XYZ file of C-alpha atoms in Angstrom:
606
model
C 111.231 129.746 184.199
C 109.915 131.256 180.987
C 112.266 131.208 178.035
C 112.501 132.989 174.718
C 109.860 132.140 172.106
C 110.559 132.926 168.453
C 108.309 135.440 166.710
C 108.141 133.434 163.465
C 107.272 129.823 162.761
C 110.201 127.523 162.089
C 110.330 126.264 158.486
C 113.390 123.957 158.526
C 113.763 120.280 159.296
C 113.137 118.786 162.730
C 116.194 119.124 164.979
C 117.513 119.723 168.486
C 119.815 122.663 169.128
C 121.918 123.013 172.300
C 123.590 126.217 173.525
C 126.588 125.684 175.839
C 128.183 128.523 177.792
C 131.163 127.318 179.836
C 132.136 130.358 181.861
C 135.165 130.905 184.053
C 133.193 130.464 187.282
C 129.615 129.636 186.182
C 128.210 127.601 183.291
C 124.796 127.034 181.752
C 123.068 125.143 178.940
C 120.025 126.030 176.838
C 118.130 123.799 174.429
C 115.383 124.014 171.832
C 113.341 121.486 169.886
C 112.819 122.863 166.399
C 109.738 121.435 164.708
C 108.389 122.538 161.294
C 105.510 125.050 161.326
C 105.795 125.767 165.058
C 107.175 128.605 167.169
C 110.550 127.748 168.638
C 110.906 127.943 172.420
C 114.266 128.158 174.159
C 114.542 126.443 177.534
C 117.290 126.435 180.139
C 118.546 123.412 182.054
C 117.694 124.493 185.617
C 117.969 121.243 187.551
C 121.481 119.993 188.264
C 122.874 117.310 190.616
C 123.775 118.714 194.018
C 121.667 121.817 193.488
C 118.867 122.398 196.052
C 115.416 121.792 194.579
C 114.285 125.254 195.631
C 117.076 127.054 193.778
C 116.090 126.292 190.194
C 119.007 128.294 188.841
C 120.325 127.653 185.362
C 123.858 128.505 186.510
C 126.193 125.939 188.029
C 129.793 126.255 189.248
C 132.415 125.560 186.573
C 134.254 122.977 188.645
C 135.572 119.462 188.021
C 136.871 117.349 190.929
C 139.606 114.762 190.265
C 141.187 111.966 192.225
C 144.288 110.312 190.798
C 143.530 111.878 187.422
C 139.965 110.563 187.244
C 136.866 112.767 187.198
C 134.748 112.200 190.312
C 132.289 115.102 190.319
C 131.315 118.248 188.415
C 129.365 121.419 189.084
C 127.716 121.862 192.474
C 128.702 118.341 193.557
C 132.394 119.221 193.055
C 132.087 121.879 195.767
C 132.108 119.084 198.349
C 135.665 118.162 197.372
C 137.262 121.628 197.360
C 138.859 121.126 200.794
C 139.436 117.366 200.536
C 143.178 116.619 200.435
C 142.707 113.482 198.340
C 140.963 115.454 195.574
C 142.047 118.272 193.282
C 139.395 120.569 191.864
C 139.907 122.242 188.481
C 138.611 125.816 188.615
C 138.934 128.792 186.284
C 140.314 126.315 183.739
C 138.874 128.388 180.909
C 141.683 130.901 181.455
C 144.230 128.298 180.293
C 142.891 128.744 176.753
C 143.105 132.540 176.646
C 145.648 133.709 174.041
C 148.391 135.968 175.387
C 146.638 139.044 173.990
C 143.807 138.417 176.494
C 146.049 137.653 179.470
C 147.587 141.092 179.864
C 146.158 144.396 180.961
C 147.222 148.000 181.486
C 145.487 147.833 184.855
C 147.178 146.846 188.146
C 146.927 143.206 189.325
C 143.604 141.980 190.782
C 142.945 142.297 194.501
C 145.016 139.768 196.383
C 146.816 138.498 193.293
C 150.160 136.901 194.029
C 151.382 137.339 190.484
C 152.688 140.845 191.103
C 152.023 141.789 187.483
C 149.125 142.731 185.274
C 148.910 139.223 183.814
C 145.873 137.037 184.367
C 145.965 134.761 187.373
C 145.495 131.202 186.071
C 145.146 128.434 188.710
C 147.063 125.254 187.791
C 145.267 122.195 186.455
C 145.119 119.006 188.546
C 148.247 116.811 188.212
C 148.386 114.685 185.035
C 145.152 116.220 183.698
C 145.206 118.133 180.397
C 142.956 121.080 179.581
C 141.324 118.931 176.905
C 140.387 116.252 179.443
C 138.916 118.803 181.851
C 136.728 120.205 179.091
C 135.715 116.728 177.887
C 134.749 115.592 181.402
C 132.756 118.763 182.039
C 131.038 118.592 178.642
C 129.957 115.001 179.266
C 128.419 116.113 182.556
C 126.618 118.987 180.791
C 125.221 116.938 177.921
C 124.105 114.052 180.182
C 122.066 116.436 182.337
C 120.779 118.304 179.293
C 119.397 115.024 177.976
C 117.551 114.498 181.266
C 116.112 118.026 181.155
C 115.057 117.649 177.503
C 113.349 114.322 178.044
C 111.484 115.584 181.130
C 110.286 118.853 179.545
C 109.428 117.639 176.034
C 106.434 115.385 175.281
C 107.804 112.032 174.083
C 111.230 113.578 174.774
C 113.175 110.317 175.184
C 112.134 109.037 171.751
C 112.829 112.407 170.118
C 116.297 112.580 171.692
C 117.157 109.054 170.490
C 115.982 109.891 166.969
C 117.755 113.253 166.647
C 120.844 113.020 168.874
C 123.200 112.176 165.988
C 122.136 115.295 164.068
C 121.939 117.616 167.066
C 123.444 121.105 166.576
C 125.635 122.299 169.456
C 126.596 125.956 169.812
C 129.503 126.932 172.047
C 129.876 130.497 173.266
C 133.454 131.754 173.328
C 135.143 134.991 174.409
C 135.469 137.590 171.674
C 139.259 137.158 171.643
C 139.272 133.398 171.003
C 140.021 131.951 167.576
C 140.589 128.678 165.727
C 143.055 127.395 168.314
C 140.523 127.480 171.141
C 137.703 126.265 168.881
C 139.710 123.146 168.064
C 140.213 122.349 171.762
C 136.444 122.598 172.301
C 135.738 120.537 169.189
C 138.073 117.705 170.230
C 136.704 117.763 173.778
C 133.136 117.574 172.452
C 134.069 114.543 170.347
C 135.699 112.891 173.360
C 132.622 113.665 175.476
C 130.320 111.988 172.949
C 128.429 115.183 172.125
C 128.769 114.389 168.405
C 128.749 110.884 166.896
C 131.931 111.051 164.796
C 134.900 113.333 164.194
C 133.823 113.758 160.558
C 130.466 115.234 161.612
C 131.956 117.565 164.215
C 132.549 120.376 161.707
C 128.903 120.246 160.603
C 127.276 119.824 164.009
C 129.412 122.120 166.195
C 129.321 125.874 165.790
C 130.630 128.862 167.711
C 129.209 132.256 168.619
C 131.057 134.914 170.573
C 129.796 135.679 174.053
C 129.392 139.288 172.970
C 127.056 138.375 170.110
C 125.085 135.950 172.278
C 124.685 138.577 175.011
C 123.532 141.170 172.485
C 120.820 138.872 171.151
C 119.767 138.008 174.692
C 119.518 141.682 175.592
C 117.619 142.482 172.391
C 115.100 139.748 173.211
C 114.537 140.790 176.844
C 114.594 144.592 176.683
C 112.331 147.111 174.989
C 114.647 147.747 172.069
C 112.418 150.423 170.590
C 113.218 152.526 173.652
C 116.967 152.598 173.048
C 117.971 150.964 169.749
C 117.902 152.983 166.532
C 119.817 153.146 163.261
C 123.333 154.634 163.679
C 123.120 154.378 167.464
C 126.265 153.145 169.246
C 126.000 151.089 172.422
C 128.280 149.046 174.656
C 127.766 145.527 175.968
C 129.468 144.875 179.307
C 129.424 141.167 180.195
C 130.490 141.089 183.850
C 131.041 137.482 184.858
C 132.604 135.637 187.731
C 136.236 136.178 186.770
C 136.342 138.295 183.625
C 134.559 141.302 182.190
C 134.202 141.448 178.387
C 133.357 144.795 176.801
C 132.317 145.411 173.196
C 131.021 148.441 171.290
C 128.383 147.973 168.586
C 126.759 150.238 166.031
C 123.233 149.503 164.805
C 123.214 149.780 161.002
C 119.624 148.595 160.455
C 116.473 147.736 162.391
C 114.207 146.641 159.524
C 113.554 144.031 158.276
C 115.958 142.797 160.950
C 118.503 144.216 163.351
C 122.034 144.449 161.934
C 124.968 145.312 164.165
C 128.665 145.959 163.623
C 131.540 146.046 166.111
C 132.993 149.529 166.396
C 136.412 148.502 167.770
C 138.177 145.369 169.045
C 136.577 143.960 172.188
C 138.285 144.218 175.587
C 138.666 141.576 178.301
C 139.870 142.254 181.852
C 140.082 140.047 184.926
C 137.706 141.906 187.235
C 134.746 139.615 187.941
C 132.702 138.973 191.041
C 135.086 136.364 192.440
C 137.531 139.139 193.324
C 134.891 140.761 195.522
C 134.725 137.464 197.408
C 138.504 137.393 197.697
C 138.557 140.947 199.092
C 135.782 140.060 201.557
C 137.787 137.042 202.686
C 140.816 139.246 203.434
C 138.639 141.662 205.411
C 137.080 138.850 207.460
C 140.436 137.163 208.106
C 141.854 140.419 209.466
C 138.782 141.109 211.587
C 138.524 137.616 213.105
C 142.216 136.731 213.437
C 142.953 135.090 216.795
C 139.316 134.230 217.533
C 137.464 130.928 217.379
C 135.831 132.165 214.170
C 139.137 132.871 212.427
C 139.736 129.288 211.277
C 139.925 128.506 207.569
C 136.697 126.492 207.812
C 134.725 129.325 209.424
C 136.085 131.932 207.027
C 135.181 129.706 204.076
C 131.603 129.360 205.350
C 131.352 133.123 205.802
C 132.662 133.884 202.329
C 130.241 131.356 200.850
C 127.348 133.058 202.683
C 128.647 136.483 201.671
C 128.748 135.474 198.010
C 125.341 133.806 198.053
C 123.384 136.706 199.552
C 125.243 139.690 200.994
C 127.182 140.502 197.828
C 124.108 140.142 195.647
C 121.908 142.384 197.828
C 124.454 145.098 198.616
C 123.358 148.465 197.224
C 125.200 150.829 199.627
C 121.990 152.220 201.123
C 122.039 150.606 204.593
C 124.457 151.179 207.465
C 125.074 147.453 208.016
C 124.663 144.138 206.202
C 124.355 140.583 207.499
C 126.349 137.488 206.562
C 124.164 134.537 207.621
C 126.777 131.790 207.930
C 126.117 129.664 211.054
C 123.773 128.450 213.762
C 122.241 129.779 216.986
C 125.297 128.840 219.090
C 127.704 130.859 216.954
C 127.912 134.092 218.946
C 130.692 136.608 219.647
C 129.082 139.972 220.324
C 132.443 141.750 220.537
C 133.100 140.710 216.916
C 129.581 141.446 215.718
C 128.450 137.815 215.540
C 125.038 136.948 216.990
C 123.466 133.505 216.509
C 125.356 132.726 213.316
C 124.874 136.150 211.778
C 127.919 138.353 211.187
C 127.263 142.069 210.869
C 129.409 143.958 208.330
C 129.391 147.742 208.092
C 128.575 149.513 204.872
C 132.220 150.628 204.709
C 133.500 147.039 205.009
C 131.255 145.688 202.270
C 131.993 148.656 200.036
C 135.731 148.047 200.521
C 135.282 144.497 199.207
C 133.831 145.929 195.988
C 136.064 148.977 195.544
C 139.005 147.517 193.621
C 136.856 145.529 191.191
C 134.362 148.346 190.637
C 137.207 150.755 189.876
C 138.681 148.348 187.332
C 135.363 147.979 185.527
C 134.642 151.709 185.557
C 138.129 152.544 184.268
C 137.817 149.957 181.508
C 134.367 151.223 180.490
C 135.571 154.829 180.454
C 138.513 153.862 178.251
C 136.242 151.965 175.855
C 133.756 154.843 175.572
C 136.314 157.650 175.381
C 135.800 159.865 172.347
C 132.721 157.966 171.155
C 129.070 158.994 171.185
C 127.689 156.046 173.114
C 124.059 156.297 174.178
C 123.475 153.071 176.114
C 125.365 150.410 178.036
C 123.836 146.917 178.200
C 125.007 145.319 181.435
C 124.745 141.505 181.470
C 126.442 138.580 183.198
C 126.288 137.161 186.721
C 128.184 140.027 188.350
C 126.192 142.397 186.141
C 123.215 141.578 188.382
C 124.962 143.345 191.292
C 122.821 146.270 192.430
C 125.954 148.107 193.569
C 127.736 147.689 190.225
C 124.618 148.896 188.412
C 124.376 151.885 190.748
C 128.032 152.895 190.369
C 127.975 152.616 186.576
C 124.746 154.620 186.439
C 126.269 157.339 188.620
C 129.352 157.509 186.422
C 127.645 157.578 183.045
C 124.330 159.348 183.711
C 126.137 162.685 183.842
C 127.633 161.846 180.441
C 124.204 161.191 178.958
C 124.778 157.407 178.783
C 122.036 155.154 180.158
C 122.758 151.758 181.720
C 120.273 149.099 180.544
C 119.878 145.894 182.558
C 117.944 142.703 181.901
C 115.740 141.745 184.833
C 116.163 137.985 184.519
C 118.074 136.835 187.628
C 119.484 133.312 187.933
C 119.876 133.077 184.128
C 123.061 133.113 182.108
C 122.688 135.503 179.188
C 125.151 133.905 176.765
C 123.690 130.371 176.939
C 120.190 131.474 175.983
C 121.498 134.200 173.685
C 123.381 131.588 171.639
C 120.117 129.902 170.658
C 118.407 133.225 170.009
C 121.332 134.026 167.701
C 120.808 130.682 165.939
C 117.080 131.265 165.520
C 117.586 134.820 164.268
C 120.619 133.819 162.144
C 122.007 137.323 162.471
C 125.770 137.612 162.051
C 127.438 140.666 163.525
C 130.373 142.274 161.769
C 133.421 141.738 163.980
C 136.586 143.752 164.447
C 139.891 141.881 164.362
C 141.721 142.361 167.664
C 145.028 141.025 166.309
C 146.997 141.140 163.048
C 146.869 137.908 161.033
C 149.487 136.979 158.446
C 151.730 134.338 156.916
C 155.495 133.680 156.973
C 157.376 134.818 153.878
C 160.877 135.123 152.535
C 162.079 138.697 152.045
C 164.040 139.763 148.953
C 167.516 140.639 150.186
C 168.628 144.288 150.060
C 172.259 144.760 151.102
C 171.674 148.484 151.730
C 168.987 147.811 154.358
C 170.529 147.715 157.879
C 168.033 145.083 159.073
C 168.903 142.902 156.089
C 172.605 143.351 156.721
C 172.197 142.038 160.279
C 170.655 138.870 158.815
C 173.081 138.435 155.908
C 174.403 135.108 157.180
C 170.959 133.601 156.643
C 170.505 134.482 152.949
C 169.411 131.771 150.531
C 168.822 131.598 146.788
C 165.490 130.264 145.588
C 164.913 128.157 142.471
C 164.426 131.301 140.391
C 167.782 132.764 141.407
C 166.463 135.409 143.809
C 168.484 136.143 146.957
C 166.131 136.045 149.949
C 166.037 136.160 153.742
C 163.849 133.946 155.951
C 161.775 135.218 158.877
C 159.462 137.702 157.167
C 155.797 138.359 157.991
C 153.171 139.239 155.378
C 149.916 140.702 156.731
C 146.556 139.302 155.609
C 144.261 141.006 158.128
C 145.486 144.126 159.966
C 144.394 144.634 163.553
C 141.146 146.638 163.717
C 139.801 145.331 160.383
C 136.006 145.061 160.200
C 135.218 141.453 159.244
C 131.660 140.883 158.036
C 130.224 137.423 157.420
C 131.722 137.164 153.917
C 135.099 138.728 154.704
C 137.965 136.997 152.884
C 141.684 137.656 152.558
C 143.643 136.525 149.507
C 147.382 135.819 149.352
C 148.992 135.146 145.929
C 151.799 132.597 145.793
C 154.407 131.587 143.232
C 155.842 128.137 143.901
C 159.143 127.418 142.125
C 160.781 124.074 141.444
C 164.347 123.347 140.281
C 163.272 121.112 137.424
C 161.831 121.046 133.906
C 158.178 120.452 133.055
C 159.077 117.043 131.657
C 160.074 115.784 135.129
C 157.986 118.071 137.336
C 155.423 115.506 138.409
C 157.427 114.287 141.364
C 158.143 117.826 142.606
C 154.645 119.291 143.032
C 153.660 117.477 146.220
C 151.830 119.539 148.829
C 151.944 123.177 149.844
C 151.959 124.166 153.533
C 151.919 127.592 155.151
C 151.380 128.605 158.729
C 148.715 131.160 159.529
C 150.239 133.364 162.207
C 148.996 135.978 164.658
C 150.860 139.173 165.565
C 149.743 140.367 169.000
C 151.873 143.510 169.086
C 151.144 146.969 167.763
C 151.625 148.214 164.211
C 152.202 146.192 161.041
C 155.118 143.757 161.462
C 157.781 143.082 158.838
C 159.548 140.246 160.634
C 158.334 137.232 162.573
C 161.851 136.287 163.702
C 164.696 138.230 165.267
C 168.186 138.492 163.705
C 169.151 135.182 165.360
C 166.228 133.292 163.805
C 164.178 133.086 167.018
C 160.425 133.631 166.736
C 159.364 136.950 168.240
C 157.326 136.825 171.450
C 154.457 138.760 169.844
C 153.988 136.015 167.228
C 152.085 132.766 167.648
C 150.927 130.122 165.189
C 147.193 129.919 164.631
C 147.100 126.920 162.297
C 148.693 125.380 159.215
C 147.065 125.539 155.782
C 147.820 122.489 153.634
C 146.885 121.906 149.986
C 147.822 119.297 147.385
C 149.310 120.826 144.211
C 148.877 117.834 141.888
C 145.804 119.418 140.273
C 147.941 122.377 139.128
C 150.292 120.306 136.943
C 148.849 121.633 133.674
C 149.372 125.199 134.925
C 153.136 124.830 135.305
C 155.349 127.210 133.354
C 159.018 126.634 132.560
C 161.283 129.655 132.981
C 164.887 130.774 133.376
C 168.027 130.729 131.223
C 169.225 127.518 129.607
C 171.780 126.868 132.325
C 169.195 127.180 135.139
C 165.750 126.210 133.970
C 163.017 125.976 136.599
C 159.255 125.568 136.818
C 156.771 127.739 138.625
C 153.085 127.690 139.314
C 150.889 130.583 140.450
C 147.879 130.279 142.742
C 145.985 132.146 145.443
C 145.220 131.096 148.993
C 141.792 132.479 149.947
C 140.901 132.502 153.651
C 137.426 133.369 154.946
C 137.563 134.970 158.389
C 134.106 136.524 158.702
C 132.072 133.447 159.691
C 131.990 131.561 162.962
C 134.640 129.110 161.748
C 137.763 129.624 159.633
C 137.536 128.390 156.040
C 140.098 128.323 153.230
C 140.427 127.293 149.590
C 142.985 127.421 146.771
C 142.343 129.163 143.430
C 144.329 129.158 140.173
C 143.915 129.860 136.477
C 144.028 126.956 134.037
C 143.935 128.004 130.369
C 142.108 131.163 131.386
C 139.517 129.340 133.518
C 139.378 129.897 137.309
C 139.747 126.642 139.237
C 139.356 125.905 142.945
C 140.717 123.250 145.254
C 140.356 122.345 148.936
C 142.698 123.384 151.750
C 143.023 121.454 154.989
C 143.219 123.517 158.175
C 145.490 121.922 160.760
C 145.201 123.705 164.119
C 148.337 123.932 166.261
C 146.773 122.330 169.299
C 147.688 119.696 171.865
C 145.143 118.602 174.459
């Protein structure tokens, strides 16, 4: 299968770059061998264990089979263990990492959901298996098979892999709503899986690109951009996958010398992927065949598998009936529409399997586009290949003057290849913050403020004599902020110590502050309620830690003679606009700006 070829010769050092897209239901890996003064070609891994030779698809099921807590099979081979009682198969495990802001929706629950609410349905992990272990086991499977594909497709590939494996760059695609917390889980899993040689090198060799950005670059590479992309044009990218649909709006700010894009608003994520069409079809078949010899769980499973593999993909609502080819010549029940292993489904039945999911996607798209002059919708993802979904979206938006653009590359996963195209192009899109980011602070006490009065029992006096309340929230990045590649937020701090300069050395120590996320609406003032409990809309992103010993010469002694204290002033500078969070400390020393490092400690357990 032909892959992307760069339009300019590579001028850097020799290296291997891997693009990994671990989706909710399907995963894929791309790779490229970058050699000086040559055109870079992106290839997909399209041979996987358990996959029929004739298929040649780059996509494999995101499944890991366990027995007694040990990984026994991954991908297509794990399908064999789905119904085995001695095995537990981890599926949809990606949803365990979604922050709470991505797990809720204004839409009704998915078809057949037992949750009874609008929250995401998240299947449990196998007993005694952590999310980190599932990712590590699956990553090891991916990288082992990527090595095989690289060595077989690259002249002298085995020697090249051995020489470059310890400097290999690995790009992970992540949903637009993920942040440092999820990145750290992937990083630790990659270390455990042996994808990088040491923990120290992980920060240099692992990088992250949002699925939205990767899909955009994929679409730009495989469509005639001159036909639809122009400066100031606004377009949507709808990534319809197996379980989730991610939607993002972009504005093109430049096309020459290279394409520059900016997010228009925070991206959206809903649980409305192709797997819910399968679930609806299963319910229809169970009702139709109940009480017959074909109504067993085993038969229904075979039918749903056949429906997903062919019927769902070919359905375009133009024929009166569609066939589910599930069995053999002896499987016949004419009264139920089954002849020689072929089940006939009416157009109405198949359409009913799609209806709930299609409505969700159309409603979400309409909400995203409302009030905006959008000219094109790029439809990507596995479920985005559905002829019926393409038809329904075209019908809805054609009358609004919006054209649906598709990429005619079946059996490929857009984000995996798009990640490497992004790397080659080195184009960073300006993102929109979908949450408010801030830090905990003390609030100066005001006895006339009713909210302060409710918290009066918790007042404290700091070293400088100020009366304060705990539980405050100070915003660094408001929700909806446009964050370009160099976007930074600065928070000034004054650290006070109950001591004199002469004995301050033992008091400086280290400075720690949590970086917190507010997932509610508006700009928060408090992170805790009046009882000191953390609010449900608040979660900890990470902890910033810096040593203050270098600031000793910047200490100032203040206060009256009966209560002298020392204070030091500095800024915490956090860079949000890149693919990974970065932070540093700045302070003035005799009029000269100084900088120091800050450690970022993610709040993660795997």
